[in-house]
Structure formats: C-alpha cells, structure tokens
C-alpha cells in the first residue's frame, strides 16, 4: 500500500451504504470492504486495519458479535471500532459499549459526522501510542488498554526477556510465539506502542546492556555479547543513539 495512509475496514451488508462510506473516505484512507461480520472478521485478521466501521444488523454475524470477536482476538483487539445503527435507544448503545464499540453513528449520518468520528478515534490512538513511545522498554503493567492487549504485550515482553541474549533470536520467533504472521505482529505493535518488533528487541537489549554497564558486570565486549549483539562497533553506535553516549562513557558517568 502506498504512502502512510491509514487502513479502514468497512463491514456493511447494504451495498449503497457501503459505497457511500467508501466514497466519503477513500481519498484520505485505504479502504477494504466486507458484506457481513464473518467476512469482516477474516479480513480484519488478515489486514489488521487502523479502524473498523461496522453495521449492526447483518447476516451470518451481526455487529455486536463481530465486535466481541474483534475484541477477543489478540491480532485485532486494539482496533478502534465505529458502529452504524438505525436504532438510537439507550439500551442499544449500552449493548454496543459492552461489546467494545468505541463510537456510535446513527443512520442517517452526514459525511462530516463520519469523517470527524474517524479522525477523532485515530487521534486517540496516536495519543495512546505517544505515551508508550517515550519509554524505550515497554512495561506492560502501565498499559491502560483492554485486557487482551495487555496480555499480548506481556507475552511479547516475556518472549524477549527469555531470549534476548541469544544472537539468533528474531522477530520470526516472537511472531511464532504469539501465533501471528510478521505483518500482523508489525501492525499490532506499531498500533499499540509505535515500535516494530525488531526495534523493540534492540531497545530491550540496549536497556539490559545499560543495566549491566551500570553494575560493572563485565567489559563492554562481554556485555555486548551477553545481550545478543555480535558486532562491537554496531553495539556502540546503537547504544550511543539510544543513550546519547558510548558504552565506555556510560560506565564512567555511572
């Protein structure tokens, strides 16, 4: 997909409504379409979109069941979801919120209202990512997102903690451990913490190296290899980029 356009999945059984939504947003976003919840769920798992717009009344799987399935799946649990409904009663909205809906649009809705809701939810996700990107090593207990996302992050961190010293440890190993493709893992971590898995591994190794250097637990070369790096020069460059000084200078100032 070209550029940095966000991906939006439209799940709607009415062809006219689906076309209307697509026409309003396709200039600014990449769009994919599904005609019912089951098709939408499969597409969401494959594409891992940045946002989902779903109808409530659909064949095979309705909007509420679709939303619950999205929230239960680690691949998709983080994705903001807008629910479209012809109903506007309080009970219906409560049902949606209990299923994990982020925002409601009652039909008929205007193009302006649709676009504003999309922008608002994507902005909220960006603000959430900013909280985490300040910290190079993620602490899952500080992540205030739905429980499925917290469990996912904890699983990723545990996998890195158990394997970071192995120079053969790779993104593929994390993906296998969390039962995702590399593409799905990349999109999930970028959405949650604004870091792809390779960067997360490197950041974790460098943080561990800093801890060991502070404790004077070996020479720079020994610590470099202990945390999974195989090249001293690359380790020093990466360390300086993250901490603003060389490993040797770090020892001297700590």
Coordinates of C-alpha atoms in Angstrom, one line a residue:
X1 CA 0.0 0.0 0.0
X2 CA 1.3 3.4 -1.0
X3 CA 2.3 6.2 1.4
X4 CA 1.3 6.4 5.0
X5 CA -2.5 6.3 4.5
X6 CA -4.3 4.5 7.4
X7 CA -6.3 1.4 6.6
X8 CA -10.1 1.4 7.2
X9 CA -12.3 -1.7 7.0
X10 CA -16.0 -1.2 6.2
X11 CA -18.3 -4.0 7.2
X12 CA -21.8 -3.4 5.9
X13 CA -24.3 -5.6 4.1
X14 CA -26.1 -2.8 2.3
X15 CA -24.2 -2.1 -1.0
X16 CA -25.4 1.5 -1.2
X17 CA -24.4 2.4 2.4
X18 CA -21.1 0.7 1.9
X19 CA -20.4 2.6 -1.3
X20 CA -21.4 5.9 0.4
X21 CA -19.0 5.4 3.2
X22 CA -16.2 4.4 0.9
X23 CA -16.8 7.5 -1.3
X24 CA -16.5 9.8 1.7
X25 CA -13.2 8.4 3.0
X26 CA -11.3 6.8 0.1
X27 CA -9.3 10.0 -0.8
X28 CA -7.7 10.0 2.7
X29 CA -7.6 6.3 3.6
X30 CA -7.1 2.9 2.1
X31 CA -10.4 1.0 2.3
X32 CA -11.3 -2.7 2.4
X33 CA -14.9 -3.9 2.4
X34 CA -16.8 -6.9 3.8
X35 CA -20.5 -7.7 3.5
X36 CA -21.1 -9.4 6.9
X37 CA -19.4 -10.0 10.2
X38 CA -17.8 -13.3 9.4
X39 CA -16.2 -11.9 6.2
X40 CA -15.2 -8.8 8.1
X41 CA -13.6 -10.8 10.9
X42 CA -11.5 -12.8 8.5
X43 CA -10.4 -9.6 6.7
X44 CA -9.6 -7.8 10.0
X45 CA -7.4 -10.6 11.0
X46 CA -5.6 -10.6 7.6
X47 CA -5.2 -6.8 7.1
X48 CA -5.1 -5.6 10.8
X49 CA -6.7 -2.2 9.8
X50 CA -6.3 1.0 11.7
X51 CA -10.0 1.4 12.2
X52 CA -13.2 -0.5 11.5
X53 CA -16.7 0.8 10.6
X54 CA -19.4 -1.8 11.1
X55 CA -23.2 -2.0 10.7
X56 CA -25.2 -3.7 13.5
X57 CA -27.8 -5.7 11.6
X58 CA -26.0 -8.1 9.2
X59 CA -26.4 -11.7 8.1
X60 CA -24.2 -14.6 9.4
X61 CA -22.7 -12.5 12.2
X62 CA -24.3 -9.2 13.5
X63 CA -22.3 -6.1 14.5
X64 CA -22.3 -6.9 18.3
X65 CA -21.0 -10.5 17.8
X66 CA -18.5 -9.1 15.3
X67 CA -17.2 -6.5 17.7
X68 CA -16.9 -9.1 20.5
X69 CA -14.9 -11.4 18.2
X70 CA -12.6 -8.4 17.3
X71 CA -12.0 -7.7 21.0
X72 CA -11.3 -11.3 21.9
X73 CA -8.6 -11.8 19.2
X74 CA -5.1 -10.6 20.0
X75 CA -4.5 -9.7 16.4
X76 CA -7.4 -7.2 16.3
X77 CA -8.3 -6.3 19.9
X78 CA -6.6 -2.9 19.8
X79 CA -8.5 -1.6 16.7
X80 CA -11.0 1.3 17.2
X81 CA -14.5 0.4 16.0
X82 CA -17.4 2.7 14.9
X83 CA -20.8 1.1 15.0
X84 CA -23.5 2.2 12.5
X85 CA -27.1 1.7 13.6
X86 CA -30.6 2.7 12.7
X87 CA -31.5 2.3 16.3
X88 CA -30.8 5.1 18.8
X89 CA -32.2 3.8 22.0
X90 CA -30.1 3.9 25.2
X91 CA -30.3 0.1 25.5
X92 CA -28.8 -0.4 22.0
X93 CA -25.9 1.9 22.7
X94 CA -25.2 0.2 26.0
X95 CA -25.2 -3.2 24.2
X96 CA -22.6 -1.7 21.8
X97 CA -20.4 -0.3 24.5
X98 CA -20.5 -3.6 26.4
X99 CA -19.3 -5.3 23.2
X100 CA -16.4 -2.9 22.9
X101 CA -17.7 -0.3 20.5
X102 CA -15.7 3.0 20.6
X103 CA -18.2 5.2 18.9
X104 CA -21.8 5.2 17.5
X105 CA -23.2 6.8 14.4
X106 CA -27.0 6.7 14.0
X107 CA -28.3 6.4 10.4
X108 CA -28.8 8.7 8.6
X109 CA -25.4 10.3 9.3
X110 CA -23.7 13.1 7.4
X111 CA -20.3 12.8 5.7
X112 CA -19.0 15.5 8.1
X113 CA -20.0 13.5 11.1
X114 CA -18.5 10.3 9.7
X115 CA -15.2 12.0 8.9
X116 CA -15.0 13.7 12.3
X117 CA -15.6 10.5 14.2
X118 CA -12.9 8.7 12.2
X119 CA -10.4 11.4 12.7
X120 CA -11.2 11.6 16.5
X121 CA -10.7 7.9 17.1
X122 CA -7.5 7.7 15.1
X123 CA -6.2 10.7 17.0
X124 CA -7.0 9.0 20.3
X125 CA -4.9 6.0 19.2
X126 CA -2.0 8.3 18.3
X127 CA -2.1 9.9 21.7
X128 CA -2.1 6.5 23.4
X129 CA 1.0 5.4 21.3
X130 CA 2.8 8.6 22.3
X131 CA 2.6 7.6 26.0
X132 CA 4.5 4.4 25.2
X133 CA 7.0 5.6 22.6
X134 CA 8.6 7.9 25.3
X135 CA 9.7 4.7 27.1
X136 CA 12.1 2.6 25.0
X137 CA 11.3 -0.5 27.0
X138 CA 7.6 -1.2 27.5
X139 CA 6.3 -2.0 31.0
X140 CA 3.0 -3.9 30.3
X141 CA 1.5 -3.1 33.8
X142 CA 1.5 0.6 32.8
X143 CA -0.5 0.0 29.6
X144 CA -4.1 1.2 30.1
X145 CA -5.7 -0.7 27.2
X146 CA -8.1 -3.6 27.1
X147 CA -7.0 -6.8 28.8
X148 CA -6.4 -8.7 25.6
X149 CA -3.9 -6.0 24.5
X150 CA -2.1 -6.1 27.9
X151 CA -1.9 -9.9 27.8
X152 CA -0.4 -9.6 24.3
X153 CA 2.2 -7.1 25.3
X154 CA 3.1 -9.1 28.4
X155 CA 3.6 -12.2 26.1
X156 CA 5.8 -10.2 23.7
X157 CA 7.9 -8.8 26.6
X158 CA 8.2 -12.2 28.3
X159 CA 9.4 -13.7 25.0
X160 CA 12.1 -11.0 24.6
X161 CA 13.2 -11.4 28.2
X162 CA 13.6 -15.1 27.8
X163 CA 15.6 -14.9 24.6
X164 CA 17.3 -11.5 24.2
X165 CA 20.8 -13.0 25.0
X166 CA 20.5 -15.4 22.0
X167 CA 22.1 -13.8 19.0
X168 CA 19.8 -15.9 16.8
X169 CA 16.7 -14.5 18.4
X170 CA 14.5 -12.9 15.8
X171 CA 11.2 -11.2 15.0
X172 CA 10.0 -14.6 13.5
X173 CA 10.4 -16.2 16.9
X174 CA 8.1 -13.6 18.5
X175 CA 5.6 -13.9 15.7
X176 CA 5.5 -17.7 16.1
X177 CA 5.1 -17.4 19.9
X178 CA 2.1 -15.1 19.7
X179 CA 0.6 -17.0 16.7
X180 CA 0.7 -14.2 14.2
X181 CA 2.4 -13.5 10.9
X182 CA 5.2 -11.0 10.9
X183 CA 2.9 -8.5 9.1
X184 CA 0.2 -8.9 11.7
X185 CA 2.8 -8.5 14.5
X186 CA 4.3 -5.4 13.0
X187 CA 0.9 -3.7 12.6
X188 CA -0.2 -4.7 16.1
X189 CA 2.9 -3.4 17.8
X190 CA 3.1 -0.2 15.7
X191 CA -0.6 0.5 16.7
X192 CA 0.0 -0.2 20.4
X193 CA 3.5 1.1 21.1
X194 CA 4.7 2.8 17.9
X195 CA 7.6 0.4 17.7
X196 CA 8.1 -2.5 15.3
X197 CA 9.2 -5.8 16.8
X198 CA 12.8 -5.5 15.6
X199 CA 13.2 -2.1 17.2
X200 CA 11.6 -3.4 20.4
X201 CA 14.2 -6.3 20.6
X202 CA 17.1 -3.9 20.0
X203 CA 15.8 -1.4 22.6
X204 CA 15.4 -4.2 25.2
X205 CA 18.9 -5.4 24.6
X206 CA 20.4 -1.9 24.9
X207 CA 18.4 -1.3 28.1
X208 CA 19.8 -4.6 29.6
X209 CA 23.3 -3.6 28.4
X210 CA 22.9 -0.2 30.2
X211 CA 21.9 -2.0 33.4
X212 CA 24.9 -4.3 33.2
X213 CA 27.3 -1.5 32.4
X214 CA 25.9 0.5 35.4
X215 CA 26.6 -2.6 37.6
X216 CA 30.0 -3.0 36.1
X217 CA 29.1 -6.6 35.3
X218 CA 31.9 -7.2 32.7
X219 CA 33.8 -5.4 30.0
X220 CA 32.0 -3.6 27.2
X221 CA 32.7 -6.5 24.8
X222 CA 31.4 -9.1 27.2
X223 CA 28.2 -7.2 27.9
X224 CA 27.8 -6.6 24.1
X225 CA 27.7 -10.4 23.5
X226 CA 25.8 -11.2 26.7
X227 CA 22.8 -9.2 25.5
X228 CA 22.7 -10.7 22.0
X229 CA 24.8 -8.3 19.8
X230 CA 27.6 -9.9 17.6
X231 CA 29.3 -6.7 16.5
X232 CA 31.0 -4.4 19.0
X233 CA 31.1 -1.4 16.6
X234 CA 27.4 -1.7 15.8
X235 CA 26.6 -2.1 19.5
X236 CA 28.4 1.1 20.4
X237 CA 26.7 3.0 17.6
X238 CA 23.2 1.8 18.6
X239 CA 24.0 2.4 22.3
X240 CA 25.1 6.0 21.6
X241 CA 21.9 6.6 19.5
X242 CA 19.7 5.4 22.4
X243 CA 21.5 6.9 25.4
X244 CA 23.5 9.8 24.0
X245 CA 26.9 8.4 24.9
X246 CA 29.2 5.5 24.2
X247 CA 29.2 2.4 26.4
X248 CA 32.6 3.4 27.8
X249 CA 31.4 6.9 28.7
X250 CA 28.3 5.4 30.2
X251 CA 30.4 3.4 32.6
X252 CA 32.5 6.4 33.6
X253 CA 29.4 8.6 34.3
X254 CA 27.6 5.9 36.4

